[in-house]
Amino acid sequence: MSSKESCRIELRTAIRQLSDRCLYSASKWAAEQLVGIEQDPAKFTPSNTRFQRGSSSIRRRFRTNEITSTPPTGVAYVSTPVMEEDEAIHGDFYLLAKSYFDCREYRRAAHVLRDQTGKKSVFLRCYALYLAGEKRKEEEMIELEGPLGKSDAVNRELVSLERELATLCKNNTIDPFGLYLYGLVLKEKGNENLARKVLVESVNSYPWNWSAWSELQSLCTTVDILNGLNLSNHWMKEFFLASIYQELRMHNESLSKYENLQGMFTFSNYIQAQIAKARYSLREFEQVEVIFEDLLRNDPYRVEDMDTYSNVLYTKECFSALSYLAHRVIMTDKYRPESCCIIGNYYSLKGQHEKSVVYFRRALKLNKNYLSAWTLMGHEYVEMKNTPAAVDAYRRAVDINPRDYRAWYGLGQAYEMMGMPHYALHYFRKSVFFQPIDSRLWIAMAQCYESEQLHMLEEAIKCYKRAANCNDTEAIALHRLAMLHRELDQPEEAAFYYKKDLERMEAEEREGPNLVEALMFLATHYKTQKKFEEAEVYCTRLLDYTGPERETAKSLLRGMRIAQSGFPSMDVEHFHP
Amino acid sequence: MAGVVKAPGAFAITPHKVSVCILVNIYASPSQISVPFPFSSVSQHNRLGLYLLALTKSCDDILEPKLDQLINQLREIGGLLDHWLTDHVTSRLSSLSSPDDLFNFFNELRETLGGPDSGVMEDDQVILDPNSNLGMFLRRCILAFNLLTFEGICHLLTNIGIYCKEAISSCSSYELRRVDDSGNDFESLSEDENMDLNLVFKKINEEMEARKRATEQVSFHLHLPKELSTLVEDIEVSADPKSEHNDKGRESSSYASGELLRDVDPNGGVFLLTNWQIQGYLMEQADAIEKHGSSFTLNAFELTLRQLQKLAPELHRVHFLRYLNNLYHDDYFSALENLHRYFDYSAGTEGFDFVPPAGCNSFGRYEIALLCLGMMHFHFGHPKKALEVLTEAVRVSQQHSNDTCLAYTLAAMCNLLSEIGFSTTSGILGSPFSPMISVGTSLSVQQQLFVLLKGSLKRAESLKLKQLVAANHLAMAKFDLTHVQRPLLSFGPKTSMKLRTCPIIVCKELRSGYHLISEFCCEGSTMTADGAFSTAWLKNLQKPMGSLVLSQDNGSRNNYNPFLFFTQPSSIPGSVMQLVGSSYLHRATAWEIYGSAPLARANALVYATCFADASSSSDAALVHVKLIQHLAVFKGYKEAFAALKTAEEKFLCVSKSRILIMKLQLLHERALHRGHLKLAQQVCDELGVLASSVTAVDMELKTEASLRHARTLLAAKQFSQAAAVAHSLFCMCYKFNLQVESATVLLLLAEIHMKSGNAVVGLPYALASLSYCQTFNLDLLRASATLTLAELWLSLGSNHAKTALTLLHGAFPMILGHGGLELCARAYITEAKCYLSDPSFSVSKNPELVLDPLRQAADELQALEHHELMAEAFYLMAIVFDKLGQPEQREEAACSFKNHVMSLDHPHDVEDPIQSDTLLNA
């Protein structure tokens, strides 16, 4: 990796260039990373570093490994020359156009630049046209809603833009920004292969445009596509890879990439939030909460990614923290899908499901493809016992992203609630297919097989076995396995699982009816097996508990002593009843 | 959004509707004369009215016609008025240049409608009744316009502009349009960047390739290579006007591209027809898919569906059509996926013709999903899974007290149980049946089926589901045909029941199916009938008849009426016709089993002539098979093969069609007769392969294949092997309760033992077969069993010749009346043999008594090319002539004998046209 200083210089130039071309979100992203780079303590006074809130205790607590800022061996990073600025001639028109653009008068901006031929002017004109088309498209989406749903409004500028950009591309008079826009247009037109190619070209020649990277990411839906990309090495590629690994559910890889990046961009809020999201997917809620708390302290008006935080608070049932968060985001920006989602979560936690649905709906109105809102709304409908609505909501989530195992699981659950376990199995199968490491899914499927309507115990056992193999935190699987084997009259297997369950309960220091049950079974089992020593151990342990089991244990012990002391008549009696 | 089903009536105003409104305005202009201004006669006026009616109801596509299409149709309609009408419409449309023009236009329209209180009306004044079809249409348009926001009106205005521009450009020239449309769609086509399009083309090509490959493979299965070249034409199964999409698919990819371009078109000149029309269109397509099965084009229709989904994302019925399409093209995973998707979105409440009962509103009707899923598994040959799902369907419908669904589910289960051989259902049919099968689970599959059938019938009757009742009657008839009714409880006073099937009951059941045709009362929705009528009417505009009308304008009035009459579809919905038709098929089968060849043929012919339009392609193939088999048995192979050729041209020969199976059967029989044992074995093996394909084991075909295997072995004189095969076959039949087949197998066993010289062992088999035949009233089979019995007696020694002859004479009426050529010939020969071996019979006294049957036999066998029997007949003849002392004739007979024996020994010397181009090159 190049040094911090060169990174800083690159980013500074990029920010200027990006905002000059009105690529604001990319320049915002770049600026965030710029500030995220750790300052050289030698050059700055302590008061300066304090701005960078270096004294976070959490940071030290969760820094898993000491990260060196050296790149993986063997990777040579291409140093891309920073672009030269051209055209000072028609600068005045450009300034006017940019002002119009900043006032969101896109068509006017494009009109001002109609005769300009410089690369920068051409880009801004095309970009302004594109945005004008997008704005109109969104308006039309609402206007054109027919009786059978919204018909697909299209950006009417796409055709002419595509033609113009294609010509530019052919004549090789296009700059990386133009390529980015070309890729965007191609993607909207559904020509994904070419779009990918063009975007790769764009990021290879100008890697600091994060918008181009994110477009590229949305076009890489599988690992194979990702591996097929011909990307030159640049530290921006690391960001891209980390982000796409997360999208492709390769959470551990993503996490390690981010942690690597954190070595250089120590104070980047972006990286911090991404790490939190990755850890959330790995279900490490405690750490996620700490990270988000820290993040909010430094960046109190942040709304992005806060829905993940609210999910964590929801799972941990932190009422007041969730309400505090909801209050905060609503003061910051009420009409953000994330804000609505957080409020929905809050009401859901409070058990006010109708209200919660209202807010999820609002979130979906703001962003129709907001995946988690559909799923969460499905959960709410399940709570409200409105299964058809729940099924509908889940199905929409699944159709947006077929890999969303939570929605598949929700669908299965809804059908199981309706007493259609066989039908539900299809959905559970889908869900475990996409997330085979989640024990809860396997347990749900097993319970489906176990239901009295199906009563397919063999299959249930198979599912529980899978569940037990993937770190079943609630320890349901082992107990059920033991019970099922007992039911199927397979005492050996039952004993095996009871023993395992027992070990587990001992390790976690849990007590309860399950423990007594396991002890009881093992005692009787070993007694019938004539393994009196083991049986005795379990019986003695049973004596610690009150209730009828204690008495049974006592009588068992007595019986064994009699048998051991060698009354042959007893044996005879035992064998020839 | 979630859980909310939109009202189906929603209606949006579009440029096309505006032009229809203009036409309505012309049709019913508020004038005082009976025939308003531009029309010259009443019929001309009426014709426009009919046309407008048809326009608002037809459902042949998903999109509204473009202006140029409308103009073309007007040209057909208008006759002399053509120019006036088109000019008026286009000028009126192009005069709409500002939102205010639209406001004024719709205000004008309002005047066309008569008010509800306009009592004072002169007789000859044209006023549109607000409650008439056109009046309703107009009112809906006006309402829709009034509900539009200002933005909506602006959109309408732009769209009208595009609508007119397109028509003008397409009217002038092709090139012009290219430039005019700023070339976007054509260019995007020419550049190979248009991925979506290319993908579709690729898919269509792949489909074609796959079809080719399939047919190539089939060519191994004795398929004529000619099918390769004709495969594109194969798709047109019938000239059905409704299945327009067949034509579309066939019209090469240029059409598909056009359709897709409409899809890509960014200017938004694409509008859906009304919801009602689209639903009608989808229903028609569903019918067409079911009717044509795998010959329906997959990808062309998929394209339409994709477009429809894009334009109307909340129309979930599309997913169901997709499911059907995948189902009939054997794409298991997509079918499953789309089925689930459809029911997830619609909760089973969209698209189905159901009467919403009061309590069901809040809850989805997911039991229908289970029913469909069960039938899907059945279709893909997973009977066990199907049964599991249907069991759940029964439970859920009971839970939600959806009796209709329950009745249908039960019927589906009956179908499943009777179609697919289950040796046991224990563990599958479980607890939910306890209310119905209170006797317990000790019942056999057949008994369970019977109980289910009864229950299903009763339920359907009480719910007044006419079609289901009829279908159940048919199923019952089928059951009665092949099963002896035993009392369910084997104790008590009822044991006096006769253990026989009863043909009268079968007839009664079949007959009660007919009541349907007189009784059905719009059970299916009126939508299809109405819409199909309008569609057919519009379609016929483009037929040559239209030009005929144009050419003789003066007599137009007379021409229109027969024209209308011609297109009038029957008022009976297709499904009812199909049911009634299948009752004829059942009758034909029943008579086949009972052994009345003429009646079987008559019923098959009735079906082929009267129900060919309504039948599905598989049923139509079945009836052809029956007729061809009849030909083969009664007229010999030459005619049968000629008929087969026409049938093959008519039906697409997919790998497992009935036609193919029958062809194999015919080839096998002929090979056996001619003595081509190797060929026979080869054909037999192919049949066996077809019987247990990947999808599921076809029990009927499996029995057939091993029966033929045994026959081949018998012909090859490998008696012990033949007996072993037949024996295991009998065991299988017994296990799966295939009792009719058991009778045949037993008879075969008797024959095997007779031929191997163990007549004594053969006797009990023949007798057992006889008793089976008696039980099931299989008269023809019984006659042939009697014949075998006679042969057995005869081979026991000459002193039994009398017994044999008596037996034979008893069976003669049946054999001669209904038996095929082979059976008759065998009977004649046996008769002659009986006489000859009778010591008390002297040839010289009564030579004709022996010679006559022998000659008859030889004649009949000629058509079958049955060398073995022919040789026997000539041998006997030679002996008779020898005894009579007629050496010349003896030599002649001996010579024929020699010829036949020779050709039996050297089978490949004979030239064989059909065999040479099929099997040998495989």
mmCIF file with all atom_site columns, N, CA and C in Angstrom, chain B residues 622-667:
data_model
loop_
_atom_site.group_PDB
_atom_site.id
_atom_site.type_symbol
_atom_site.label_atom_id
_atom_site.label_alt_id
_atom_site.label_comp_id
_atom_site.label_asym_id
_atom_site.label_entity_id
_atom_site.label_seq_id
_atom_site.pdbx_PDB_ins_code
_atom_site.Cartn_x
_atom_site.Cartn_y
_atom_site.Cartn_z
_atom_site.occupancy
_atom_site.B_iso_or_equiv
_atom_site.pdbx_formal_charge
_atom_site.auth_seq_id
_atom_site.auth_comp_id
_atom_site.auth_asym_id
_atom_site.auth_atom_id
_atom_site.pdbx_PDB_model_num
ATOM 1   N N  . LEU B 1 622 ? -55.296 -40.665 -28.656 1.00 0.00 ? 622 LEU B N  1
ATOM 2   C CA . LEU B 1 622 ? -55.807 -41.936 -28.154 1.00 0.00 ? 622 LEU B CA 1
ATOM 3   C C  . LEU B 1 622 ? -56.885 -42.491 -29.069 1.00 0.00 ? 622 LEU B C  1
ATOM 4   N N  . VAL B 1 623 ? -57.777 -41.637 -29.492 1.00 0.00 ? 623 VAL B N  1
ATOM 5   C CA . VAL B 1 623 ? -58.878 -42.139 -30.307 1.00 0.00 ? 623 VAL B CA 1
ATOM 6   C C  . VAL B 1 623 ? -58.343 -42.610 -31.667 1.00 0.00 ? 623 VAL B C  1
ATOM 7   N N  . HIS B 1 624 ? -57.345 -41.941 -32.166 1.00 0.00 ? 624 HIS B N  1
ATOM 8   C CA . HIS B 1 624 ? -56.735 -42.413 -33.400 1.00 0.00 ? 624 HIS B CA 1
ATOM 9   C C  . HIS B 1 624 ? -56.114 -43.786 -33.191 1.00 0.00 ? 624 HIS B C  1
ATOM 10  N N  . VAL B 1 625 ? -55.465 -43.926 -32.070 1.00 0.00 ? 625 VAL B N  1
ATOM 11  C CA . VAL B 1 625 ? -54.845 -45.221 -31.762 1.00 0.00 ? 625 VAL B CA 1
ATOM 12  C C  . VAL B 1 625 ? -55.893 -46.318 -31.778 1.00 0.00 ? 625 VAL B C  1
ATOM 13  N N  . LYS B 1 626 ? -57.013 -46.027 -31.151 1.00 0.00 ? 626 LYS B N  1
ATOM 14  C CA . LYS B 1 626 ? -58.066 -47.043 -31.079 1.00 0.00 ? 626 LYS B CA 1
ATOM 15  C C  . LYS B 1 626 ? -58.528 -47.430 -32.480 1.00 0.00 ? 626 LYS B C  1
ATOM 16  N N  . LEU B 1 627 ? -58.736 -46.421 -33.286 1.00 0.00 ? 627 LEU B N  1
ATOM 17  C CA . LEU B 1 627 ? -59.249 -46.710 -34.630 1.00 0.00 ? 627 LEU B CA 1
ATOM 18  C C  . LEU B 1 627 ? -58.220 -47.486 -35.457 1.00 0.00 ? 627 LEU B C  1
ATOM 19  N N  . ILE B 1 628 ? -56.979 -47.122 -35.309 1.00 0.00 ? 628 ILE B N  1
ATOM 20  C CA . ILE B 1 628 ? -55.950 -47.807 -36.100 1.00 0.00 ? 628 ILE B CA 1
ATOM 21  C C  . ILE B 1 628 ? -55.791 -49.249 -35.636 1.00 0.00 ? 628 ILE B C  1
ATOM 22  N N  . GLN B 1 629 ? -55.862 -49.428 -34.330 1.00 0.00 ? 629 GLN B N  1
ATOM 23  C CA . GLN B 1 629 ? -55.780 -50.805 -33.825 1.00 0.00 ? 629 GLN B CA 1
ATOM 24  C C  . GLN B 1 629 ? -56.915 -51.645 -34.374 1.00 0.00 ? 629 GLN B C  1
ATOM 25  N N  . HIS B 1 630 ? -58.059 -51.034 -34.406 1.00 0.00 ? 630 HIS B N  1
ATOM 26  C CA . HIS B 1 630 ? -59.212 -51.734 -34.957 1.00 0.00 ? 630 HIS B CA 1
ATOM 27  C C  . HIS B 1 630 ? -58.943 -52.153 -36.400 1.00 0.00 ? 630 HIS B C  1
ATOM 28  N N  . LEU B 1 631 ? -58.401 -51.227 -37.159 1.00 0.00 ? 631 LEU B N  1
ATOM 29  C CA . LEU B 1 631 ? -58.067 -51.523 -38.552 1.00 0.00 ? 631 LEU B CA 1
ATOM 30  C C  . LEU B 1 631 ? -57.096 -52.686 -38.645 1.00 0.00 ? 631 LEU B C  1
ATOM 31  N N  . ALA B 1 632 ? -56.081 -52.660 -37.802 1.00 0.00 ? 632 ALA B N  1
ATOM 32  C CA . ALA B 1 632 ? -55.055 -53.696 -37.868 1.00 0.00 ? 632 ALA B CA 1
ATOM 33  C C  . ALA B 1 632 ? -55.656 -55.061 -37.594 1.00 0.00 ? 632 ALA B C  1
ATOM 34  N N  . VAL B 1 633 ? -56.561 -55.109 -36.622 1.00 0.00 ? 633 VAL B N  1
ATOM 35  C CA . VAL B 1 633 ? -57.123 -56.408 -36.252 1.00 0.00 ? 633 VAL B CA 1
ATOM 36  C C  . VAL B 1 633 ? -58.099 -56.899 -37.313 1.00 0.00 ? 633 VAL B C  1
ATOM 37  N N  . PHE B 1 634 ? -58.823 -55.975 -37.901 1.00 0.00 ? 634 PHE B N  1
ATOM 38  C CA . PHE B 1 634 ? -59.890 -56.427 -38.804 1.00 0.00 ? 634 PHE B CA 1
ATOM 39  C C  . PHE B 1 634 ? -59.553 -56.302 -40.272 1.00 0.00 ? 634 PHE B C  1
ATOM 40  N N  . LYS B 1 635 ? -58.581 -55.462 -40.595 1.00 0.00 ? 635 LYS B N  1
ATOM 41  C CA . LYS B 1 635 ? -58.311 -55.247 -42.012 1.00 0.00 ? 635 LYS B CA 1
ATOM 42  C C  . LYS B 1 635 ? -56.880 -55.595 -42.399 1.00 0.00 ? 635 LYS B C  1
ATOM 43  N N  . GLY B 1 636 ? -56.059 -55.894 -41.439 1.00 0.00 ? 636 GLY B N  1
ATOM 44  C CA . GLY B 1 636 ? -54.686 -56.229 -41.764 1.00 0.00 ? 636 GLY B CA 1
ATOM 45  C C  . GLY B 1 636 ? -53.760 -55.036 -41.663 1.00 0.00 ? 636 GLY B C  1
ATOM 46  N N  . TYR B 1 637 ? -52.469 -55.319 -41.836 1.00 0.00 ? 637 TYR B N  1
ATOM 47  C CA . TYR B 1 637 ? -51.471 -54.307 -41.523 1.00 0.00 ? 637 TYR B CA 1
ATOM 48  C C  . TYR B 1 637 ? -51.345 -53.217 -42.554 1.00 0.00 ? 637 TYR B C  1
ATOM 49  N N  . LYS B 1 638 ? -51.610 -53.561 -43.783 1.00 0.00 ? 638 LYS B N  1
ATOM 50  C CA . LYS B 1 638 ? -51.378 -52.573 -44.825 1.00 0.00 ? 638 LYS B CA 1
ATOM 51  C C  . LYS B 1 638 ? -52.200 -51.314 -44.559 1.00 0.00 ? 638 LYS B C  1
ATOM 52  N N  . GLU B 1 639 ? -53.473 -51.551 -44.299 1.00 0.00 ? 639 GLU B N  1
ATOM 53  C CA . GLU B 1 639 ? -54.352 -50.399 -44.068 1.00 0.00 ? 639 GLU B CA 1
ATOM 54  C C  . GLU B 1 639 ? -54.007 -49.692 -42.775 1.00 0.00 ? 639 GLU B C  1
ATOM 55  N N  . ALA B 1 640 ? -53.654 -50.505 -41.784 1.00 0.00 ? 640 ALA B N  1
ATOM 56  C CA . ALA B 1 640 ? -53.327 -49.895 -40.496 1.00 0.00 ? 640 ALA B CA 1
ATOM 57  C C  . ALA B 1 640 ? -52.129 -48.971 -40.636 1.00 0.00 ? 640 ALA B C  1
ATOM 58  N N  . PHE B 1 641 ? -51.130 -49.427 -41.380 1.00 0.00 ? 641 PHE B N  1
ATOM 59  C CA . PHE B 1 641 ? -49.935 -48.591 -41.499 1.00 0.00 ? 641 PHE B CA 1
ATOM 60  C C  . PHE B 1 641 ? -50.201 -47.333 -42.323 1.00 0.00 ? 641 PHE B C  1
ATOM 61  N N  . ALA B 1 642 ? -51.076 -47.485 -43.304 1.00 0.00 ? 642 ALA B N  1
ATOM 62  C CA . ALA B 1 642 ? -51.440 -46.296 -44.080 1.00 0.00 ? 642 ALA B CA 1
ATOM 63  C C  . ALA B 1 642 ? -52.105 -45.257 -43.173 1.00 0.00 ? 642 ALA B C  1
ATOM 64  N N  . ALA B 1 643 ? -53.011 -45.761 -42.331 1.00 0.00 ? 643 ALA B N  1
ATOM 65  C CA . ALA B 1 643 ? -53.698 -44.845 -41.410 1.00 0.00 ? 643 ALA B CA 1
ATOM 66  C C  . ALA B 1 643 ? -52.721 -44.245 -40.418 1.00 0.00 ? 643 ALA B C  1
ATOM 67  N N  . LEU B 1 644 ? -51.783 -45.064 -40.007 1.00 0.00 ? 644 LEU B N  1
ATOM 68  C CA . LEU B 1 644 ? -50.796 -44.596 -39.036 1.00 0.00 ? 644 LEU B CA 1
ATOM 69  C C  . LEU B 1 644 ? -50.006 -43.419 -39.594 1.00 0.00 ? 644 LEU B C  1
ATOM 70  N N  . LYS B 1 645 ? -49.713 -43.515 -40.845 1.00 0.00 ? 645 LYS B N  1
ATOM 71  C CA . LYS B 1 645 ? -48.925 -42.452 -41.462 1.00 0.00 ? 645 LYS B CA 1
ATOM 72  C C  . LYS B 1 645 ? -49.666 -41.110 -41.372 1.00 0.00 ? 645 LYS B C  1
ATOM 73  N N  . THR B 1 646 ? -50.945 -41.128 -41.668 1.00 0.00 ? 646 THR B N  1
ATOM 74  C CA . THR B 1 646 ? -51.699 -39.870 -41.574 1.00 0.00 ? 646 THR B CA 1
ATOM 75  C C  . THR B 1 646 ? -51.761 -39.394 -40.127 1.00 0.00 ? 646 THR B C  1
ATOM 76  N N  . ALA B 1 647 ? -51.922 -40.349 -39.228 1.00 0.00 ? 647 ALA B N  1
ATOM 77  C CA . ALA B 1 647 ? -51.995 -39.949 -37.822 1.00 0.00 ? 647 ALA B CA 1
ATOM 78  C C  . ALA B 1 647 ? -50.687 -39.327 -37.376 1.00 0.00 ? 647 ALA B C  1
ATOM 79  N N  . GLU B 1 648 ? -49.587 -39.890 -37.854 1.00 0.00 ? 648 GLU B N  1
ATOM 80  C CA . GLU B 1 648 ? -48.288 -39.354 -37.442 1.00 0.00 ? 648 GLU B CA 1
ATOM 81  C C  . GLU B 1 648 ? -48.094 -37.937 -37.953 1.00 0.00 ? 648 GLU B C  1
ATOM 82  N N  . GLU B 1 649 ? -48.639 -37.702 -39.127 1.00 0.00 ? 649 GLU B N  1
ATOM 83  C CA . GLU B 1 649 ? -48.517 -36.350 -39.649 1.00 0.00 ? 649 GLU B CA 1
ATOM 84  C C  . GLU B 1 649 ? -49.321 -35.374 -38.807 1.00 0.00 ? 649 GLU B C  1
ATOM 85  N N  . LYS B 1 650 ? -50.406 -35.890 -38.268 1.00 0.00 ? 650 LYS B N  1
ATOM 86  C CA . LYS B 1 650 ? -51.298 -34.999 -37.545 1.00 0.00 ? 650 LYS B CA 1
ATOM 87  C C  . LYS B 1 650 ? -50.764 -34.670 -36.150 1.00 0.00 ? 650 LYS B C  1
ATOM 88  N N  . PHE B 1 651 ? -50.125 -35.635 -35.523 1.00 0.00 ? 651 PHE B N  1
ATOM 89  C CA . PHE B 1 651 ? -49.675 -35.404 -34.150 1.00 0.00 ? 651 PHE B CA 1
ATOM 90  C C  . PHE B 1 651 ? -48.167 -35.314 -34.099 1.00 0.00 ? 651 PHE B C  1
ATOM 91  N N  . LEU B 1 652 ? -47.737 -34.425 -33.298 1.00 0.00 ? 652 LEU B N  1
ATOM 92  C CA . LEU B 1 652 ? -46.299 -34.305 -33.101 1.00 0.00 ? 652 LEU B CA 1
ATOM 93  C C  . LEU B 1 652 ? -45.813 -35.548 -32.375 1.00 0.00 ? 652 LEU B C  1
ATOM 94  N N  . CYS B 1 653 ? -44.838 -36.217 -32.965 1.00 0.00 ? 653 CYS B N  1
ATOM 95  C CA . CYS B 1 653 ? -44.375 -37.447 -32.344 1.00 0.00 ? 653 CYS B CA 1
ATOM 96  C C  . CYS B 1 653 ? -43.353 -37.128 -31.275 1.00 0.00 ? 653 CYS B C  1
ATOM 97  N N  . VAL B 1 654 ? -43.803 -36.893 -30.083 1.00 0.00 ? 654 VAL B N  1
ATOM 98  C CA . VAL B 1 654 ? -42.850 -36.717 -28.999 1.00 0.00 ? 654 VAL B CA 1
ATOM 99  C C  . VAL B 1 654 ? -42.503 -38.093 -28.453 1.00 0.00 ? 654 VAL B C  1
ATOM 100 N N  . SER B 1 655 ? -41.517 -38.120 -27.621 1.00 0.00 ? 655 SER B N  1
ATOM 101 C CA . SER B 1 655 ? -40.891 -39.401 -27.311 1.00 0.00 ? 655 SER B CA 1
ATOM 102 C C  . SER B 1 655 ? -41.873 -40.430 -26.748 1.00 0.00 ? 655 SER B C  1
ATOM 103 N N  . LYS B 1 656 ? -42.847 -39.982 -25.981 1.00 0.00 ? 656 LYS B N  1
ATOM 104 C CA . LYS B 1 656 ? -43.679 -41.000 -25.360 1.00 0.00 ? 656 LYS B CA 1
ATOM 105 C C  . LYS B 1 656 ? -45.141 -40.831 -25.761 1.00 0.00 ? 656 LYS B C  1
ATOM 106 N N  . SER B 1 657 ? -45.384 -40.555 -26.996 1.00 0.00 ? 657 SER B N  1
ATOM 107 C CA . SER B 1 657 ? -46.768 -40.369 -27.376 1.00 0.00 ? 657 SER B CA 1
ATOM 108 C C  . SER B 1 657 ? -47.436 -41.728 -27.578 1.00 0.00 ? 657 SER B C  1
ATOM 109 N N  . ARG B 1 658 ? -48.727 -41.686 -27.499 1.00 0.00 ? 658 ARG B N  1
ATOM 110 C CA . ARG B 1 658 ? -49.478 -42.934 -27.678 1.00 0.00 ? 658 ARG B CA 1
ATOM 111 C C  . ARG B 1 658 ? -49.300 -43.471 -29.083 1.00 0.00 ? 658 ARG B C  1
ATOM 112 N N  . ILE B 1 659 ? -49.168 -42.542 -30.008 1.00 0.00 ? 659 ILE B N  1
ATOM 113 C CA . ILE B 1 659 ? -49.024 -42.968 -31.400 1.00 0.00 ? 659 ILE B CA 1
ATOM 114 C C  . ILE B 1 659 ? -47.760 -43.802 -31.556 1.00 0.00 ? 659 ILE B C  1
ATOM 115 N N  . LEU B 1 660 ? -46.711 -43.353 -30.936 1.00 0.00 ? 660 LEU B N  1
ATOM 116 C CA . LEU B 1 660 ? -45.444 -44.067 -31.038 1.00 0.00 ? 660 LEU B CA 1
ATOM 117 C C  . LEU B 1 660 ? -45.580 -45.455 -30.419 1.00 0.00 ? 660 LEU B C  1
ATOM 118 N N  . ILE B 1 661 ? -46.234 -45.494 -29.274 1.00 0.00 ? 661 ILE B N  1
ATOM 119 C CA . ILE B 1 661 ? -46.404 -46.780 -28.600 1.00 0.00 ? 661 ILE B CA 1
ATOM 120 C C  . ILE B 1 661 ? -47.190 -47.734 -29.485 1.00 0.00 ? 661 ILE B C  1
ATOM 121 N N  . MET B 1 662 ? -48.248 -47.183 -30.097 1.00 0.00 ? 662 MET B N  1
ATOM 122 C CA . MET B 1 662 ? -49.051 -48.056 -30.924 1.00 0.00 ? 662 MET B CA 1
ATOM 123 C C  . MET B 1 662 ? -48.273 -48.545 -32.137 1.00 0.00 ? 662 MET B C  1
ATOM 124 N N  . LYS B 1 663 ? -47.436 -47.671 -32.644 1.00 0.00 ? 663 LYS B N  1
ATOM 125 C CA . LYS B 1 663 ? -46.633 -48.075 -33.789 1.00 0.00 ? 663 LYS B CA 1
ATOM 126 C C  . LYS B 1 663 ? -45.748 -49.252 -33.406 1.00 0.00 ? 663 LYS B C  1
ATOM 127 N N  . LEU B 1 664 ? -45.180 -49.148 -32.243 1.00 0.00 ? 664 LEU B N  1
ATOM 128 C CA . LEU B 1 664 ? -44.337 -50.254 -31.769 1.00 0.00 ? 664 LEU B CA 1
ATOM 129 C C  . LEU B 1 664 ? -45.151 -51.527 -31.630 1.00 0.00 ? 664 LEU B C  1
ATOM 130 N N  . GLN B 1 665 ? -46.359 -51.370 -31.096 1.00 0.00 ? 665 GLN B N  1
ATOM 131 C CA . GLN B 1 665 ? -47.207 -52.553 -30.930 1.00 0.00 ? 665 GLN B CA 1
ATOM 132 C C  . GLN B 1 665 ? -47.496 -53.204 -32.274 1.00 0.00 ? 665 GLN B C  1
ATOM 133 N N  . LEU B 1 666 ? -47.853 -52.381 -33.234 1.00 0.00 ? 666 LEU B N  1
ATOM 134 C CA . LEU B 1 666 ? -48.179 -52.922 -34.559 1.00 0.00 ? 666 LEU B CA 1
ATOM 135 C C  . LEU B 1 666 ? -46.967 -53.621 -35.160 1.00 0.00 ? 666 LEU B C  1
ATOM 136 N N  . LEU B 1 667 ? -45.835 -52.964 -35.043 1.00 0.00 ? 667 LEU B N  1
ATOM 137 C CA . LEU B 1 667 ? -44.617 -53.546 -35.625 1.00 0.00 ? 667 LEU B CA 1
ATOM 138 C C  . LEU B 1 667 ? -44.295 -54.873 -34.955 1.00 0.00 ? 667 LEU B C  1
#
